[in-house]
PDB file of C-alpha atoms in Angstrom:
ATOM      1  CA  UNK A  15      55.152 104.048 105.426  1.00  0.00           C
ATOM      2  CA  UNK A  16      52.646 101.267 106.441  1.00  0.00           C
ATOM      3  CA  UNK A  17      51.407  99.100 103.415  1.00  0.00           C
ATOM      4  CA  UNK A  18      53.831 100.746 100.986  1.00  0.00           C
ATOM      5  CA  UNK A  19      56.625  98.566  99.754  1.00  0.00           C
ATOM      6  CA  UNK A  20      60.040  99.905  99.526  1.00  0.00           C
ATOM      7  CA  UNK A  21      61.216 100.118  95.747  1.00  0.00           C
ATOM      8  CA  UNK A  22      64.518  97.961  94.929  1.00  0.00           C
ATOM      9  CA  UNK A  23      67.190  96.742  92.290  1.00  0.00           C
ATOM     10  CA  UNK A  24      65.054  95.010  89.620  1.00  0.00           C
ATOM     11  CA  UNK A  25      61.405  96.780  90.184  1.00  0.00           C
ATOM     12  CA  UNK A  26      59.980  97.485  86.916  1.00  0.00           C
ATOM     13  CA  UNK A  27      58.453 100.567  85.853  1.00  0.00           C
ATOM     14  CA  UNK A  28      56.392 101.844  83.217  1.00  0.00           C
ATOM     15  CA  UNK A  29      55.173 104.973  81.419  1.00  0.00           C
ATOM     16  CA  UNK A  30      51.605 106.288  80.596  1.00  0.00           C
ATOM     17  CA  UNK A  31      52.802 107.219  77.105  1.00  0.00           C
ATOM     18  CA  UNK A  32      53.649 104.339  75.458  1.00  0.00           C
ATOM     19  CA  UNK A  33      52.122 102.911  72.827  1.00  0.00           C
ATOM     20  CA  UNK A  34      52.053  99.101  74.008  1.00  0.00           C
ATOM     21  CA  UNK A  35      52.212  98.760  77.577  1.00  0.00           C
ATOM     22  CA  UNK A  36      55.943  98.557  77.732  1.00  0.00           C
ATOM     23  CA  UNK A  37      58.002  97.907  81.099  1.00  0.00           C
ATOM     24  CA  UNK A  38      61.705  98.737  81.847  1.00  0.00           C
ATOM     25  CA  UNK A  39      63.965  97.461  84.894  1.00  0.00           C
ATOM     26  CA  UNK A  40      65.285  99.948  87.339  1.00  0.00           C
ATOM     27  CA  UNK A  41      68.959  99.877  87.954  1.00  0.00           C
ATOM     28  CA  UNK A  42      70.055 101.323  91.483  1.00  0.00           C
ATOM     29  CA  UNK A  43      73.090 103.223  90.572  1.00  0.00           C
ATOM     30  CA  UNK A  44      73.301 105.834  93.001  1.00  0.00           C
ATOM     31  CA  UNK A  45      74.160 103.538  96.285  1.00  0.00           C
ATOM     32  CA  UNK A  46      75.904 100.638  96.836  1.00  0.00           C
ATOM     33  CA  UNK A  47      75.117 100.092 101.218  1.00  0.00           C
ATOM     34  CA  UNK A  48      71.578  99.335 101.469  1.00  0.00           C
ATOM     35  CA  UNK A  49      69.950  96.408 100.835  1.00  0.00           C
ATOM     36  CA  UNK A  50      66.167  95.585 101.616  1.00  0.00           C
ATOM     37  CA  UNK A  51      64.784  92.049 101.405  1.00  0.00           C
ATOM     38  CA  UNK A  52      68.173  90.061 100.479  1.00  0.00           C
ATOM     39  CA  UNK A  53      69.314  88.400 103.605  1.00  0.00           C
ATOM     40  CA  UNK A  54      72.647  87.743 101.930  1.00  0.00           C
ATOM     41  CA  UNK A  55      72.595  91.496 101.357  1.00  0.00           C
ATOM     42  CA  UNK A  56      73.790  91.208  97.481  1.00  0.00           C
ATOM     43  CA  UNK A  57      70.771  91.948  95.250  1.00  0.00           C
ATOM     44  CA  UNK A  58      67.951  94.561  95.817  1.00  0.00           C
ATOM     45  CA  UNK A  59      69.294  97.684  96.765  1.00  0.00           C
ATOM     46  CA  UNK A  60      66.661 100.241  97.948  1.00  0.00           C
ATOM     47  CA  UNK A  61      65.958 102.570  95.345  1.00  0.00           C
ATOM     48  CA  UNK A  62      66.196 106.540  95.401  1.00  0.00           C
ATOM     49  CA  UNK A  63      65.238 109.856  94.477  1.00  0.00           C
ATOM     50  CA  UNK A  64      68.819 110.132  93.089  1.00  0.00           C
ATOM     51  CA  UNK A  65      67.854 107.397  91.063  1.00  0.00           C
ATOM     52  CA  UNK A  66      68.289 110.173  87.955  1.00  0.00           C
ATOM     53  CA  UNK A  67      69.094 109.966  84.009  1.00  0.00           C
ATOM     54  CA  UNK A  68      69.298 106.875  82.211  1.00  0.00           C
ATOM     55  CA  UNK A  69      68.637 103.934  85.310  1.00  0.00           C
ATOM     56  CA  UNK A  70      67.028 101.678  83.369  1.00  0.00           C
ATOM     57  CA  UNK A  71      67.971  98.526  81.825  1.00  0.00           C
ATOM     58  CA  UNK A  72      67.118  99.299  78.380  1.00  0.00           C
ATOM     59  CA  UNK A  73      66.100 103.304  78.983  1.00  0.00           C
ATOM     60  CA  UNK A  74      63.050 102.656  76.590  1.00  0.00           C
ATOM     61  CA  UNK A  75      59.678 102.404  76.971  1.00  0.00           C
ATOM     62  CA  UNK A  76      58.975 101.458  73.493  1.00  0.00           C
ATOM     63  CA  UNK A  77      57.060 103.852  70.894  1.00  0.00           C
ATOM     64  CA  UNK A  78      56.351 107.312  73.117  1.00  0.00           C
ATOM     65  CA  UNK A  79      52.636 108.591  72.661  1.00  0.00           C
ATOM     66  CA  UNK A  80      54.185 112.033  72.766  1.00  0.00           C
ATOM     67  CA  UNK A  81      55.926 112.063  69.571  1.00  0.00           C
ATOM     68  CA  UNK A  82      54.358 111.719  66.729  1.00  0.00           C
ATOM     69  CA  UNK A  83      56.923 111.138  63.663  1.00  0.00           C
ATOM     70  CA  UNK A  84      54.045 112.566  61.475  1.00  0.00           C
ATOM     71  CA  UNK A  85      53.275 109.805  59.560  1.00  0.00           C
ATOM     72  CA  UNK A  86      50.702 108.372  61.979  1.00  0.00           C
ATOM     73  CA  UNK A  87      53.130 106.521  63.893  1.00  0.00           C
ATOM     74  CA  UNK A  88      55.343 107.416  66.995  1.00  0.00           C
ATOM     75  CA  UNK A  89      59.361 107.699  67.938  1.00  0.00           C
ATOM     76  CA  UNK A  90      61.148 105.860  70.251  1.00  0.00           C
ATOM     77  CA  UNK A  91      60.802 106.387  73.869  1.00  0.00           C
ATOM     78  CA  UNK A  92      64.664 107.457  75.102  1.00  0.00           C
ATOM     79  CA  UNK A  93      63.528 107.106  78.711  1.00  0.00           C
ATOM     80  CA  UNK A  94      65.515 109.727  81.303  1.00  0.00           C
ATOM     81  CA  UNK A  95      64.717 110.353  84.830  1.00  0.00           C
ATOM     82  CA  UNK A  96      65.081 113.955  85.994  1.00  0.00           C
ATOM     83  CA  UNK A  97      63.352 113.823  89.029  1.00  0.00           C
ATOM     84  CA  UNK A  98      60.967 111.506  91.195  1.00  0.00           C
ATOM     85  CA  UNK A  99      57.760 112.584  93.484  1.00  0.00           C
ATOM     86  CA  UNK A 100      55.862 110.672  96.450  1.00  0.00           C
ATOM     87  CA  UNK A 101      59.361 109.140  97.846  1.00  0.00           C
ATOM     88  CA  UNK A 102      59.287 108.529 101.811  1.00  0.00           C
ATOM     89  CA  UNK A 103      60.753 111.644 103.517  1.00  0.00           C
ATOM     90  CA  UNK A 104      61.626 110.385 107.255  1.00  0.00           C
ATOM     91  CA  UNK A 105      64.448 108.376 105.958  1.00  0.00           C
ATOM     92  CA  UNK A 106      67.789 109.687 104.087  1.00  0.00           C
ATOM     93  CA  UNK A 107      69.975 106.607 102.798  1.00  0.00           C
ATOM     94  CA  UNK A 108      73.831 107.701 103.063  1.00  0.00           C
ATOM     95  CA  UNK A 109      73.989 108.842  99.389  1.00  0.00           C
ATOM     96  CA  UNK A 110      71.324 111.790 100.699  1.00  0.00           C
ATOM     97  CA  UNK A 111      68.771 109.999  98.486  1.00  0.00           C
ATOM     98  CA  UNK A 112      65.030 109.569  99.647  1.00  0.00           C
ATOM     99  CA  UNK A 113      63.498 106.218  99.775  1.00  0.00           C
ATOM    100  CA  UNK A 114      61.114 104.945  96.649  1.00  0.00           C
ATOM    101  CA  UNK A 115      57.953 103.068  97.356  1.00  0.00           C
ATOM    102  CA  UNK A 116      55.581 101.774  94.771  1.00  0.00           C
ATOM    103  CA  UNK A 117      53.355 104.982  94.138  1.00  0.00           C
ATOM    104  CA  UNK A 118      56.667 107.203  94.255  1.00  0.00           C
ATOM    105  CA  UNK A 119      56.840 108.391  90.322  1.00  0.00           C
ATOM    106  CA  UNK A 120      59.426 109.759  87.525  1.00  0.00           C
ATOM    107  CA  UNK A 121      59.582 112.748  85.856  1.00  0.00           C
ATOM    108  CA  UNK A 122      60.518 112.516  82.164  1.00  0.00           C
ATOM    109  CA  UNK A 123      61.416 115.925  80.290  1.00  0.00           C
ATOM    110  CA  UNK A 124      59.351 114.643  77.069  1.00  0.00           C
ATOM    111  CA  UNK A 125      56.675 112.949  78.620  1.00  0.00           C
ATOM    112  CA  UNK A 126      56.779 115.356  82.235  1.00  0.00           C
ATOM    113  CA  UNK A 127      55.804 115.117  85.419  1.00  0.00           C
ATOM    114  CA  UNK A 128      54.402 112.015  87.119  1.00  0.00           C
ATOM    115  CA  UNK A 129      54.121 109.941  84.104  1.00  0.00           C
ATOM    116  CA  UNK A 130      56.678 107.185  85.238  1.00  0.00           C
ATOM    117  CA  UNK A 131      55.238 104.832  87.569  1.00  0.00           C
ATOM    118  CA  UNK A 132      56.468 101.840  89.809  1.00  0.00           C
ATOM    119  CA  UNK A 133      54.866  98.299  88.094  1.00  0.00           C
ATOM    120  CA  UNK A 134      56.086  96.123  90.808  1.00  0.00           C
ATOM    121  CA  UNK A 135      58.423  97.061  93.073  1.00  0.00           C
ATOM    122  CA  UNK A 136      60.850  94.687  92.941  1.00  0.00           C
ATOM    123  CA  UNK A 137      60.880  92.986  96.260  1.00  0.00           C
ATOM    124  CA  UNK A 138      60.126  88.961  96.534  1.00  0.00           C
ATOM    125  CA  UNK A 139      59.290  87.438  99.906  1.00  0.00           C
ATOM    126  CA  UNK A 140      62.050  84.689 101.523  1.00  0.00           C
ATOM    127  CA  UNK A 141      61.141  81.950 103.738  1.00  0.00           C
ATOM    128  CA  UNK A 142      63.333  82.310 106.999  1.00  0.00           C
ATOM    129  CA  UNK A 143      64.307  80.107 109.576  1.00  0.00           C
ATOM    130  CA  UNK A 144      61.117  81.506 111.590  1.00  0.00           C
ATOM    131  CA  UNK A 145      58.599  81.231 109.247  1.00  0.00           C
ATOM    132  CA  UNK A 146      59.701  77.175 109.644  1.00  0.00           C
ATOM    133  CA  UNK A 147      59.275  77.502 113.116  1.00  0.00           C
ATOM    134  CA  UNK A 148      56.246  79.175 113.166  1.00  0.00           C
ATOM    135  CA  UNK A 149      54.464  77.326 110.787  1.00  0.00           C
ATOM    136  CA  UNK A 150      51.149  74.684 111.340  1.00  0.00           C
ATOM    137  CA  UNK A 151      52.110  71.144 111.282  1.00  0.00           C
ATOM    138  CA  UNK A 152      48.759  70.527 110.638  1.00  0.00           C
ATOM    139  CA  UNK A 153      48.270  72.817 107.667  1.00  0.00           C
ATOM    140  CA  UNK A 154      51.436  72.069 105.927  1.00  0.00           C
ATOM    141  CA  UNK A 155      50.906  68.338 105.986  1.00  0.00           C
ATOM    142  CA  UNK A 156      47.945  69.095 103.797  1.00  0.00           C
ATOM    143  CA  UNK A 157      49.928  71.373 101.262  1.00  0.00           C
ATOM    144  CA  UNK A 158      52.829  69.217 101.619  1.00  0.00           C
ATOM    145  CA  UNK A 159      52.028  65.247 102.389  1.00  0.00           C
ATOM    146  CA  UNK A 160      56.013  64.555 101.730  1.00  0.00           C
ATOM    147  CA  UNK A 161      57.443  66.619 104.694  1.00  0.00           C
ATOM    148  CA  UNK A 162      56.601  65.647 108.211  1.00  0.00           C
ATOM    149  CA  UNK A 163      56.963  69.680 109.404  1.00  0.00           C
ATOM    150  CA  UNK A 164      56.690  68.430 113.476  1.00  0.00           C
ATOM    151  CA  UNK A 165      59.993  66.602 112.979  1.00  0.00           C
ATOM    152  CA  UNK A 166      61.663  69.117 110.884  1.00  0.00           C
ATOM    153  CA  UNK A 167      60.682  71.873 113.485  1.00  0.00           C
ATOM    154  CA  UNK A 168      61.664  69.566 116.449  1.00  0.00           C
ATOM    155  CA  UNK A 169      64.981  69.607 114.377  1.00  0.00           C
ATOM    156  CA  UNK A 170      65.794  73.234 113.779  1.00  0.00           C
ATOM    157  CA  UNK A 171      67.624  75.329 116.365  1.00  0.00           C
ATOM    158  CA  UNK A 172      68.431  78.947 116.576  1.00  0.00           C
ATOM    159  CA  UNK A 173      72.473  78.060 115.181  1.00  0.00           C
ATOM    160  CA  UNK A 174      70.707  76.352 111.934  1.00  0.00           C
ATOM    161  CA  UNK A 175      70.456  78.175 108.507  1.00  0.00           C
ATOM    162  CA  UNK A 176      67.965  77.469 106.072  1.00  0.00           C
TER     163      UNK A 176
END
């Protein structure tokens, strides 16, 4: 799975038939145990290939490219999952569902196979109490003139929470 982000809670996807580029925000309804990149374990739960039927937040894509209402102008996507490809295999979550990462992709039944994809996968990176520690003095003096970083690392200890 190296260099392929694990899809979560709030990634946003998008289909290759829509008229405008429009985006939609996955909803991770089919487990409620695993978490990945919340350290208070309460947002972004990992995504799966039982992420099926309407998941999204708005189940819409916009206008859908593949259905013309004849007079030169298109009907509303009603975006619906039925199945998802490229998912990482070596790991099953309890619910039995495969892993998502960002090239995994949705099946629609108007639009078929492979033409949802992941936008961004929904994962934001955290500052932790070792990224402090490990950080240049030297180099964050220069980003950050108002925060002397040797004393604040001198400070921290391995009981303190940031």
């Amino acid at each position: 799975m190296s260099e392929k982000h694990i899809v979560v809670q709030g990634a946003t996807l998008k289909c290759k038939f829509s008229v405008d580029p429009k985006t939609d925000i996955l909803k991770v309804k089919s487990q409620e145990k695993h978490y990945a990149n919340d350290k208070d374990a309460e947002k972004k739960l990992i995504a799966t290939d039982k992420e099926i039927g309407q998941t999204l937040e708005k189940n819409t894509f916009g206008k859908c490219k593949m259905q013309p209402n004849g007079s030169g102008d298109f009907l509303p996507c009603q975006a619906s999952i039925t199945k998802w490809s490229g998912f990482y295999e070596k790991v099953t979550l309890s619910n039995q569902g495969k892993i998502l990462v960002e090239d995994s992709k949705g099946t629609c039944p108007i639009g078929g196979p492979d033409c949802i994809e992941v936008d961004k996968h929904g994962q934001k990176a955290e500052a932790g109490k070792q990224n402090f520690k490990e950080a240049d003095p030297e180099i964050h003096s220069q980003i950050n003139p108002m925060v002397d970083m040797g004393s604040f690392q001198a400070s921290l200890d391995d009981n303190d929470v940031i």
